[in-house]
Coordinates of C-alpha atoms in Angstrom, one line a residue:
D1 CA 138.2 -125.0 242.8
I2 CA 139.3 -128.5 241.9
G3 CA 138.1 -131.5 243.8
G4 CA 139.1 -135.1 243.6
L5 CA 142.2 -134.6 241.4
D6 CA 145.0 -134.0 243.8
E7 CA 147.3 -136.7 242.3
E8 CA 146.6 -135.7 238.7
L9 CA 147.0 -132.0 239.5
E10 CA 150.4 -132.7 241.1
L11 CA 151.6 -134.6 238.0
V12 CA 150.6 -131.7 235.8
R13 CA 152.2 -129.2 238.1
E14 CA 155.6 -130.9 238.2
T15 CA 155.6 -131.2 234.4
I16 CA 154.5 -127.6 233.7
E17 CA 155.3 -125.3 236.6
L18 CA 159.0 -126.1 236.9
P19 CA 159.8 -125.4 233.3
L20 CA 157.9 -122.1 233.4
S21 CA 158.9 -120.9 236.9
E22 CA 162.4 -122.3 237.3
P23 CA 163.8 -123.1 233.8
E24 CA 167.4 -122.8 235.1
V25 CA 167.0 -126.2 236.9
F26 CA 166.8 -128.0 233.6
T27 CA 169.8 -126.1 232.2
R28 CA 171.8 -127.0 235.3
L29 CA 170.8 -130.7 234.9
G30 CA 171.7 -130.6 231.2
I31 CA 168.2 -131.7 230.0
D32 CA 165.5 -130.1 227.9
P33 CA 162.3 -129.1 229.6
P34 CA 159.1 -130.9 228.5
K35 CA 157.3 -129.2 225.6
G36 CA 153.9 -130.8 225.9
V37 CA 151.5 -132.7 228.2
L38 CA 148.6 -134.8 227.0
L39 CA 145.6 -135.0 229.3
H40 CA 143.3 -137.8 228.4
G41 CA 140.1 -139.2 229.9
P42 CA 136.3 -139.1 229.6
P43 CA 134.5 -135.8 229.0
G44 CA 133.7 -133.8 232.1
T45 CA 136.5 -135.1 234.3
G46 CA 138.3 -131.7 234.6
K47 CA 141.0 -131.6 231.9
T48 CA 140.3 -128.0 230.9
L49 CA 139.9 -127.0 234.6
I50 CA 143.3 -128.5 235.5
A51 CA 145.0 -126.7 232.6
R52 CA 143.5 -123.3 233.6
A53 CA 144.4 -123.8 237.3
V54 CA 148.0 -124.5 236.5
A55 CA 148.3 -121.5 234.2
N56 CA 146.8 -119.3 237.0
E57 CA 149.3 -120.6 239.5
V58 CA 152.3 -119.8 237.4
D59 CA 150.9 -116.6 236.1
A60 CA 151.3 -117.7 232.5
E61 CA 149.3 -116.5 229.4
F62 CA 146.6 -119.1 228.7
I63 CA 145.7 -119.5 225.1
T64 CA 142.8 -121.8 224.4
V65 CA 142.4 -123.4 221.0
D66 CA 139.2 -125.4 220.2
G67 CA 140.4 -128.1 217.9
P68 CA 137.6 -128.0 215.3
E69 CA 137.8 -124.2 215.0
I70 CA 141.4 -124.5 213.6
M71 CA 140.2 -126.4 210.6
S72 CA 139.4 -124.5 207.4
K73 CA 138.3 -125.7 203.9
Y74 CA 140.7 -123.2 202.3
K75 CA 144.1 -124.6 201.5
G76 CA 146.8 -123.4 203.9
E77 CA 144.5 -121.5 206.2
S78 CA 144.4 -124.2 208.9
E79 CA 148.2 -124.2 209.1
E80 CA 148.3 -120.4 209.1
R81 CA 146.0 -120.4 212.1
L82 CA 148.2 -122.8 214.0
R83 CA 151.3 -120.7 213.3
D84 CA 149.5 -117.6 214.5
V85 CA 148.7 -119.4 217.8
F86 CA 152.3 -120.4 218.4
E87 CA 153.6 -116.9 217.4
R88 CA 151.2 -115.3 219.9
A89 CA 152.4 -117.6 222.6
S90 CA 156.1 -116.8 221.9
E91 CA 155.3 -113.1 222.1
T92 CA 153.5 -113.3 225.4
A93 CA 155.7 -116.0 227.1
P94 CA 155.6 -117.6 229.6
A95 CA 152.5 -119.2 228.0
I96 CA 150.5 -122.3 227.9
I97 CA 148.8 -123.3 224.6
F98 CA 145.8 -125.5 225.4
F99 CA 144.3 -127.6 222.6
D100 CA 140.9 -128.9 223.5
E101 CA 139.7 -131.9 221.5
I102 CA 143.2 -132.1 220.0
D103 CA 142.1 -135.4 218.3
S104 CA 140.0 -133.3 215.9
I105 CA 143.1 -131.8 214.3
A106 CA 145.7 -134.4 215.1
G107 CA 144.3 -137.8 214.1
K108 CA 146.3 -140.5 212.6
R109 CA 147.5 -139.3 209.2
D110 CA 146.7 -142.6 207.5
D111 CA 143.1 -142.1 208.4
G112 CA 142.7 -138.4 207.4
G113 CA 142.5 -136.4 204.2
D114 CA 145.0 -134.0 202.7
V115 CA 144.0 -131.1 204.9
E116 CA 144.2 -133.2 208.1
N117 CA 147.6 -134.6 207.2
R118 CA 149.0 -131.1 206.5
V119 CA 147.7 -129.8 209.9
V120 CA 149.3 -132.7 211.8
G121 CA 152.6 -132.0 210.0
Q122 CA 152.4 -128.3 210.8
L123 CA 151.7 -129.0 214.5
L124 CA 154.7 -131.4 214.7
S125 CA 156.9 -128.8 213.1
L126 CA 155.8 -126.1 215.5
M127 CA 156.3 -128.2 218.5
D128 CA 159.7 -129.2 217.3
G129 CA 160.5 -125.5 216.9
L130 CA 159.6 -124.5 220.5
D131 CA 162.4 -122.7 222.3
A132 CA 164.5 -124.9 224.5
R133 CA 164.0 -122.4 227.3
G134 CA 160.6 -124.0 228.1
D135 CA 158.7 -120.8 228.3
V136 CA 155.9 -122.1 226.0
I137 CA 154.3 -125.4 226.9
V138 CA 151.5 -127.2 224.9
I139 CA 148.7 -129.0 226.7
G140 CA 146.5 -131.3 224.6
A141 CA 143.2 -132.7 225.9
T142 CA 141.3 -135.6 224.4
N143 CA 138.9 -138.4 225.3
R144 CA 140.1 -140.5 222.4
V145 CA 143.9 -140.8 222.9
D146 CA 144.2 -143.9 220.7
T147 CA 143.1 -141.9 217.6
L148 CA 146.1 -139.4 217.8
D149 CA 148.9 -139.5 215.4
P150 CA 151.7 -141.6 217.0
A151 CA 154.3 -139.0 216.0
L152 CA 152.7 -136.6 218.5
R153 CA 153.2 -139.0 221.4
R154 CA 157.0 -139.3 221.0
G155 CA 159.6 -137.7 223.2
G156 CA 160.2 -134.0 222.5
R157 CA 156.5 -133.4 221.8
F158 CA 153.9 -134.6 224.2
D159 CA 156.5 -135.8 226.7
R160 CA 154.0 -136.8 229.3
E161 CA 150.6 -138.4 229.2
I162 CA 148.4 -138.1 232.2
E163 CA 145.0 -139.8 232.5
I164 CA 142.2 -137.8 234.1
G165 CA 139.8 -140.6 235.1
V166 CA 136.4 -141.0 236.6
P167 CA 136.8 -140.1 240.4
G168 CA 136.3 -142.6 243.1
E169 CA 134.1 -142.1 246.2
A170 CA 136.6 -139.9 248.0
G171 CA 137.2 -137.8 244.9
R172 CA 133.4 -137.4 244.5
R173 CA 133.1 -136.3 248.0
Q174 CA 135.8 -133.6 247.5
I175 CA 134.0 -132.4 244.3
L176 CA 130.7 -132.2 246.2
D177 CA 132.5 -130.0 248.8
V178 CA 133.6 -127.6 246.1
H179 CA 130.1 -127.3 244.5
T180 CA 128.1 -127.1 247.8
R181 CA 130.4 -124.9 249.9
R182 CA 128.3 -121.8 249.2
M183 CA 125.0 -123.7 249.2
P184 CA 122.6 -123.6 252.2
L185 CA 122.3 -127.2 253.0
A186 CA 119.5 -128.7 255.2
D187 CA 120.6 -130.7 258.2
D188 CA 119.5 -134.0 256.6
V189 CA 121.9 -133.7 253.7
E190 CA 124.8 -136.2 254.0
L191 CA 127.5 -135.6 251.4
D192 CA 129.2 -138.8 252.2
Q193 CA 126.0 -140.7 251.3
I194 CA 125.6 -138.7 248.1
A195 CA 129.2 -139.5 247.1
S196 CA 128.6 -143.2 247.7
R197 CA 125.5 -143.2 245.5
T198 CA 127.1 -141.4 242.5
H199 CA 129.1 -144.2 240.9
G200 CA 130.3 -143.1 237.4
F201 CA 129.7 -139.4 238.0
V202 CA 132.5 -137.2 236.7
G203 CA 133.2 -133.6 238.0
A204 CA 130.8 -132.1 235.4
D205 CA 128.1 -134.5 236.4
I206 CA 128.4 -133.7 240.1
E207 CA 128.3 -130.0 239.3
G208 CA 125.1 -130.6 237.4
L209 CA 123.7 -132.6 240.3
A210 CA 124.4 -129.9 242.8
Q211 CA 122.8 -127.3 240.4
E212 CA 119.8 -129.4 239.8
A213 CA 119.3 -130.0 243.5
A214 CA 119.4 -126.2 244.1
M215 CA 116.9 -125.5 241.3
T216 CA 114.6 -128.2 242.8
A217 CA 114.8 -126.4 246.2
L218 CA 113.9 -123.1 244.5
R219 CA 111.0 -124.5 242.6
R220 CA 109.7 -126.1 245.8
A221 CA 110.0 -122.7 247.7
R222 CA 108.3 -120.8 244.9
E223 CA 105.4 -123.2 244.8
S224 CA 104.8 -123.1 248.6
D225 CA 105.5 -119.4 249.5
K226 CA 107.4 -116.8 247.6
R227 CA 108.5 -115.2 250.9
A228 CA 110.3 -118.5 251.7
L229 CA 112.9 -117.8 248.9
D230 CA 115.1 -116.0 251.3
D231 CA 115.3 -118.9 253.7
V232 CA 115.4 -121.7 251.2
T233 CA 117.7 -124.6 252.0
V234 CA 118.7 -127.6 249.8
S235 CA 117.4 -130.8 251.3
K236 CA 118.1 -134.5 251.0
A237 CA 114.9 -134.9 249.0
D238 CA 116.1 -132.2 246.6
F239 CA 119.3 -134.2 246.0
E240 CA 117.4 -137.4 245.5
A241 CA 115.1 -135.7 242.9
A242 CA 118.2 -134.3 241.2
H243 CA 119.8 -137.7 241.2
A244 CA 116.9 -139.2 239.4
N245 CA 117.2 -136.6 236.6
V246 CA 121.0 -136.3 236.2
E247 CA 122.5 -139.2 234.2
P248 CA 126.2 -139.8 234.7
S249 CA 128.1 -139.2 231.4
A250 CA 130.1 -142.4 231.8
M251 CA 126.9 -144.3 231.3
R252 CA 125.3 -142.6 228.4
E253 CA 126.5 -144.8 225.6
Y254 CA 125.5 -148.0 227.2
V255 CA 122.4 -148.0 229.4
A256 CA 123.8 -148.3 232.9
E257 CA 121.8 -148.2 236.1
Q258 CA 121.8 -148.9 239.8
P259 CA 119.1 -151.6 240.0
T260 CA 116.6 -151.5 242.9
T261 CA 116.1 -155.3 242.4
D262 CA 117.5 -157.5 245.2
F263 CA 117.3 -161.1 246.2
T264 CA 113.9 -160.7 247.8
D265 CA 112.6 -160.3 244.2
V266 CA 114.0 -163.7 243.2
G267 CA 112.0 -166.7 244.3
G268 CA 114.0 -169.8 245.2
L269 CA 117.5 -170.5 243.8
P270 CA 119.3 -170.4 247.3
E271 CA 122.5 -172.1 246.0
A272 CA 122.8 -169.8 243.0
K273 CA 122.3 -166.7 245.3
E274 CA 124.9 -167.9 247.7
K275 CA 127.5 -168.6 245.0
L276 CA 126.8 -165.3 243.3
E277 CA 127.3 -163.4 246.6
R278 CA 130.7 -165.1 247.2
A279 CA 131.8 -164.5 243.6
V280 CA 130.6 -161.0 243.1
T281 CA 129.6 -159.2 246.3
W282 CA 132.5 -160.4 248.4
P283 CA 135.3 -159.1 246.1
L284 CA 133.5 -155.7 245.7
T285 CA 132.9 -155.4 249.5
Y286 CA 135.9 -157.1 251.1
G287 CA 138.8 -156.0 248.9
P288 CA 141.3 -155.6 251.9
L289 CA 140.4 -159.2 253.1
F290 CA 141.2 -160.6 249.6
D291 CA 144.5 -158.7 249.7
A292 CA 145.3 -160.0 253.2
A293 CA 144.7 -163.5 252.0
D294 CA 146.7 -163.0 248.8
A295 CA 143.5 -164.3 247.0
D296 CA 142.5 -163.2 243.5
P297 CA 138.7 -162.7 243.2
P298 CA 137.1 -164.3 240.1
T299 CA 137.1 -162.1 237.0
G300 CA 133.9 -163.4 235.6
V301 CA 130.8 -165.6 236.3
L302 CA 128.8 -167.6 233.9
L303 CA 125.1 -168.2 234.7
H304 CA 123.8 -171.2 232.7
G305 CA 120.5 -173.0 232.6
P306 CA 117.3 -173.3 230.6
P307 CA 115.5 -170.2 229.2
G308 CA 113.2 -168.3 231.7
T309 CA 114.8 -169.6 234.9
G310 CA 115.9 -166.2 236.2
K311 CA 119.4 -165.7 235.0
T312 CA 118.9 -162.0 234.0
L313 CA 116.9 -161.4 237.2
L314 CA 119.7 -162.9 239.3
A315 CA 122.3 -160.6 237.6
R316 CA 120.2 -157.5 238.3
A317 CA 119.6 -158.6 241.8
I318 CA 123.2 -159.2 242.7
A319 CA 124.0 -155.6 241.3
G320 CA 121.2 -154.3 243.6
E321 CA 122.5 -156.3 246.6
S322 CA 126.1 -155.0 246.0
G323 CA 125.0 -151.4 245.4
V324 CA 127.1 -151.1 242.2
N325 CA 126.4 -149.9 238.7
F326 CA 125.0 -152.4 236.2
I327 CA 125.5 -152.5 232.4
Q328 CA 123.4 -155.0 230.5
V329 CA 124.4 -155.9 226.9
A330 CA 122.5 -158.2 224.7
G331 CA 125.0 -160.3 222.8
P332 CA 123.5 -159.8 219.3
E333 CA 123.6 -156.0 219.7
L334 CA 127.4 -156.0 219.6
L335 CA 127.6 -157.7 216.2
D336 CA 128.2 -155.5 213.2
R337 CA 128.7 -156.5 209.5
Y338 CA 131.4 -153.9 209.0
V339 CA 135.0 -155.1 209.6
G340 CA 136.3 -154.0 213.0
E341 CA 133.1 -152.4 214.3
S342 CA 132.1 -155.4 216.5
E343 CA 135.5 -155.5 218.2
K344 CA 135.4 -151.7 218.6
A345 CA 132.0 -152.1 220.3
V346 CA 133.5 -154.6 222.8
R347 CA 136.5 -152.2 223.5
D348 CA 134.2 -149.2 224.0
L349 CA 131.9 -151.2 226.3
F350 CA 134.8 -152.1 228.6
D351 CA 136.2 -148.6 228.5
R352 CA 132.8 -147.3 229.6
A353 CA 132.6 -149.9 232.3
R354 CA 136.0 -149.0 233.7
Q355 CA 134.8 -145.4 233.9
A356 CA 131.6 -146.4 235.7
A357 CA 133.3 -148.7 238.2
P358 CA 132.4 -150.3 240.6
V359 CA 130.3 -152.0 237.9
I360 CA 128.9 -155.3 236.8
V361 CA 128.9 -155.9 233.1
F362 CA 126.2 -158.4 232.1
F363 CA 126.3 -160.2 228.8
D364 CA 122.9 -161.7 228.1
E365 CA 122.9 -164.5 225.4
I366 CA 126.7 -164.4 225.4
D367 CA 126.6 -167.5 223.1
A368 CA 125.6 -165.1 220.3
I369 CA 128.9 -163.4 220.3
A370 CA 131.3 -166.0 221.8
A371 CA 130.5 -169.3 220.1
D372 CA 133.2 -172.0 219.8
R373 CA 135.6 -170.8 217.1
D374 CA 136.3 -174.4 216.1
G375 CA 132.8 -175.7 216.2
A376 CA 129.6 -175.3 214.3
G377 CA 128.6 -172.4 216.5
G378 CA 130.8 -169.9 214.6
D379 CA 129.3 -167.7 212.0
G380 CA 131.8 -168.5 209.4
S381 CA 132.5 -164.8 208.5
G382 CA 135.5 -164.2 210.7
V383 CA 133.5 -161.6 212.7
G384 CA 132.8 -164.1 215.5
E385 CA 136.4 -165.1 215.8
R386 CA 137.6 -161.5 216.1
V387 CA 134.9 -160.6 218.6
V388 CA 135.8 -163.7 220.8
S389 CA 139.5 -162.7 220.6
Q390 CA 138.7 -159.1 221.6
L391 CA 136.4 -160.3 224.4
L392 CA 139.2 -162.5 225.7
T393 CA 141.6 -159.6 225.6
E394 CA 139.2 -157.4 227.6
L395 CA 138.5 -160.2 230.2
D396 CA 142.3 -160.6 230.7
R397 CA 142.6 -156.8 231.3
A398 CA 139.6 -156.9 233.6
S399 CA 141.3 -159.4 235.9
D400 CA 143.5 -156.6 237.2
N401 CA 140.5 -154.5 238.1
P402 CA 138.6 -155.8 241.2
N403 CA 135.9 -153.1 240.7
L404 CA 134.9 -154.6 237.3
V405 CA 133.0 -157.9 237.4
V406 CA 131.8 -159.6 234.3
L407 CA 128.6 -161.7 234.4
A408 CA 127.3 -163.7 231.4
A409 CA 124.3 -165.8 230.8
T410 CA 123.6 -168.6 228.3
N411 CA 121.3 -171.6 227.8
R412 CA 123.9 -173.2 225.6
R413 CA 127.0 -173.5 227.7
N414 CA 128.4 -176.2 225.4
A415 CA 128.3 -173.9 222.4
L416 CA 130.7 -171.3 224.0
D417 CA 134.4 -171.0 223.0
P418 CA 136.4 -173.1 225.6
A419 CA 139.0 -170.2 226.0
L420 CA 136.2 -168.1 227.5
L421 CA 135.6 -170.6 230.3
R422 CA 139.2 -170.9 231.5
P423 CA 140.5 -169.5 234.9
G424 CA 140.9 -165.8 234.8
R425 CA 138.0 -165.3 232.5
L426 CA 134.4 -166.7 233.0
E427 CA 135.8 -169.1 235.6
T428 CA 132.9 -169.4 238.0
H429 CA 130.0 -171.4 236.6
I430 CA 126.7 -171.2 238.4
E431 CA 123.7 -173.4 237.3
V432 CA 120.3 -171.7 237.3
P433 CA 118.0 -174.8 237.1
E434 CA 114.3 -175.2 236.6
P435 CA 112.5 -174.4 239.9
D436 CA 111.5 -177.4 242.1
R437 CA 108.2 -177.3 244.0
E438 CA 109.7 -175.3 246.9
A439 CA 111.2 -172.7 244.5
R440 CA 107.9 -172.5 242.6
R441 CA 106.1 -171.7 245.9
K442 CA 108.6 -168.9 246.6
I443 CA 108.3 -167.5 243.1
L444 CA 104.5 -167.4 243.5
D445 CA 105.0 -165.5 246.7
V446 CA 107.2 -162.9 244.9
H447 CA 104.8 -162.4 242.1
T448 CA 101.6 -162.2 244.2
R449 CA 102.8 -160.3 247.2
E450 CA 101.4 -157.0 245.9
K451 CA 98.4 -158.5 244.2
P452 CA 94.9 -158.4 245.6
L453 CA 94.4 -162.2 246.2
V454 CA 90.9 -163.2 247.3
E455 CA 90.7 -165.4 250.4
G456 CA 90.8 -169.0 249.3
V457 CA 93.6 -168.7 246.7
D458 CA 95.9 -171.7 247.6
L459 CA 99.5 -171.0 246.5
E460 CA 100.5 -174.4 247.8
H461 CA 98.1 -176.0 245.3
L462 CA 99.4 -173.7 242.6
A463 CA 102.9 -174.7 243.3
D464 CA 101.8 -178.3 242.6
E465 CA 99.9 -177.3 239.5
T466 CA 103.0 -175.5 238.0
E467 CA 105.3 -178.4 237.8
G468 CA 107.5 -177.9 234.7
Y469 CA 107.0 -174.1 234.7
S470 CA 110.0 -171.9 234.6
G471 CA 110.3 -168.8 236.8
A472 CA 109.4 -166.5 233.8
E473 CA 106.3 -168.7 233.1
I474 CA 105.1 -168.5 236.7
A475 CA 105.5 -164.7 236.5
S476 CA 103.5 -164.7 233.3
L477 CA 100.8 -166.9 234.9
C478 CA 100.3 -164.4 237.8
R479 CA 100.0 -161.6 235.3
E480 CA 97.4 -163.5 233.2
A481 CA 95.4 -164.2 236.4
A482 CA 95.4 -160.5 237.2
L483 CA 94.2 -159.7 233.6
V484 CA 91.3 -162.2 234.0
A485 CA 90.3 -160.4 237.2
I486 CA 90.5 -157.0 235.5
E487 CA 88.5 -158.2 232.6
R488 CA 85.7 -159.4 234.9
V489 CA 85.3 -156.0 236.6
A490 CA 85.6 -154.2 233.2
D491 CA 82.9 -156.4 231.7
E492 CA 80.6 -155.9 234.6
H493 CA 80.8 -152.1 234.9
G494 CA 81.8 -151.0 231.4
A495 CA 82.6 -147.3 231.1
A496 CA 82.4 -146.8 234.9
A497 CA 84.8 -149.7 235.6
N498 CA 87.6 -147.3 236.9
D499 CA 85.2 -146.3 239.7
H500 CA 85.1 -149.8 240.9
A501 CA 88.9 -150.5 241.1
D502 CA 88.4 -151.7 244.7
E503 CA 86.4 -154.6 243.4
V504 CA 89.4 -156.2 241.6
G505 CA 90.4 -159.4 243.4
I506 CA 92.2 -162.4 242.0
T507 CA 90.4 -165.7 242.7
S508 CA 91.2 -169.3 242.4
D509 CA 89.1 -169.4 239.2
D510 CA 91.2 -166.7 237.7
F511 CA 94.3 -168.8 238.3
A512 CA 92.6 -171.8 236.9
A513 CA 91.8 -169.8 233.7
A514 CA 95.3 -168.5 233.5
L515 CA 96.7 -172.1 233.8
E516 CA 94.7 -173.0 230.7
T517 CA 96.3 -170.1 228.8
V518 CA 99.9 -170.1 230.1
R519 CA 101.5 -173.4 229.4
P520 CA 105.1 -174.5 230.1
A521 CA 107.4 -174.5 227.1
T522 CA 108.8 -177.9 228.1
P523 CA 106.0 -179.7 229.9

């Protein structure tokens, strides 16, 4: 019943099964068996499932303790509840005590109140008092391992820490097998394809996806013919509908997506596209080739150029071209006036990104959080310096993860802290310039290809007329021309205008009117 966690399951087995099933091995070796195992990782990855599975395999009593339920407002009651749990385990040994959300009762004592400190002290005492025979083992589960009291993580308590991470594509495929093995699948369902499209999904998300696909199939069958319920099958379309409704938990804190934008949506910028493809798509696609060449892919890419030239659109497009997740962060959103909160936001962002890999993290307006610490760009409060330091630390860590690429955009490259631009960080710099005439013509193509242009609209002439316009301003020009056309039909037909939608056509005069309204910021 467990898919995608073979390696983690084996680690838990060797730590727990041997002490419970063959304790004499440890006696013969003259060592104490482990007393505790700490499972940590994002919610929904299977920590509880692994603990239950191992308990079943060794036929041990499984005692589940929900961390928050231990706590009581009455003095001494929380500690008494803990003692009762350990006493019951000793009486029913071999036993496994499983603390879910252990961080809720065993946080750092310096951060907690009197009750919390006493509970941590009691837990430490009870673990130290476990019989050396190893017939009672404690498993703790948390998705916030760094908040635990350090004393719990020392030898003789939680002797082993095992990370239960977000599954890769092969793991997701195994989990899909588990949750669809009793499901009548239509011939067009390709589980390999579903696994490749579910970046960032944990086991619980994939279970939810399968259930939602099945419910979609049921609703479809009921709406068409109730007699079809006996023959209902879950189709590719059902999974696609479910995928649109099930959000991977690794992406909920920061809005992450799989963009449908690609390079066909970006007019011009051939050099920037080519450089981005080499810096981003190649490492994500050709990992074995980089290994064979002993070449390190770039950790980060900086897009720089005037406002409105398409830096954000390029970032989204390269994510769409690469088929990976995309997390966009506006620099100012990370800043917080409270000490330590901004740095924590940066850490949390990268933790989430690692869980959603392969992923592109895009910092828009990075100059807002990474201004030169020695220059006038700093905020003078110390917050900026701490955020830059934390960002540098995370970029250094990201250099070891080829499935995490950092993109950043700025129109003030000279204002950035120089340490950010060194090799191993934002080392690849790609200029996104104002569009030349050829680029403006291609941008016009992109923004008019779905619009009802009347015969006679001359895009070549418009490309000449828009000298000095940025890509964003050309997009705005096309929108304004469309609004002029809509206004003409609305004025002519009044309340019945919607019945004349087929009369909407954008003329050369509409573009001429739009050119009077939409002017370039830097003519």
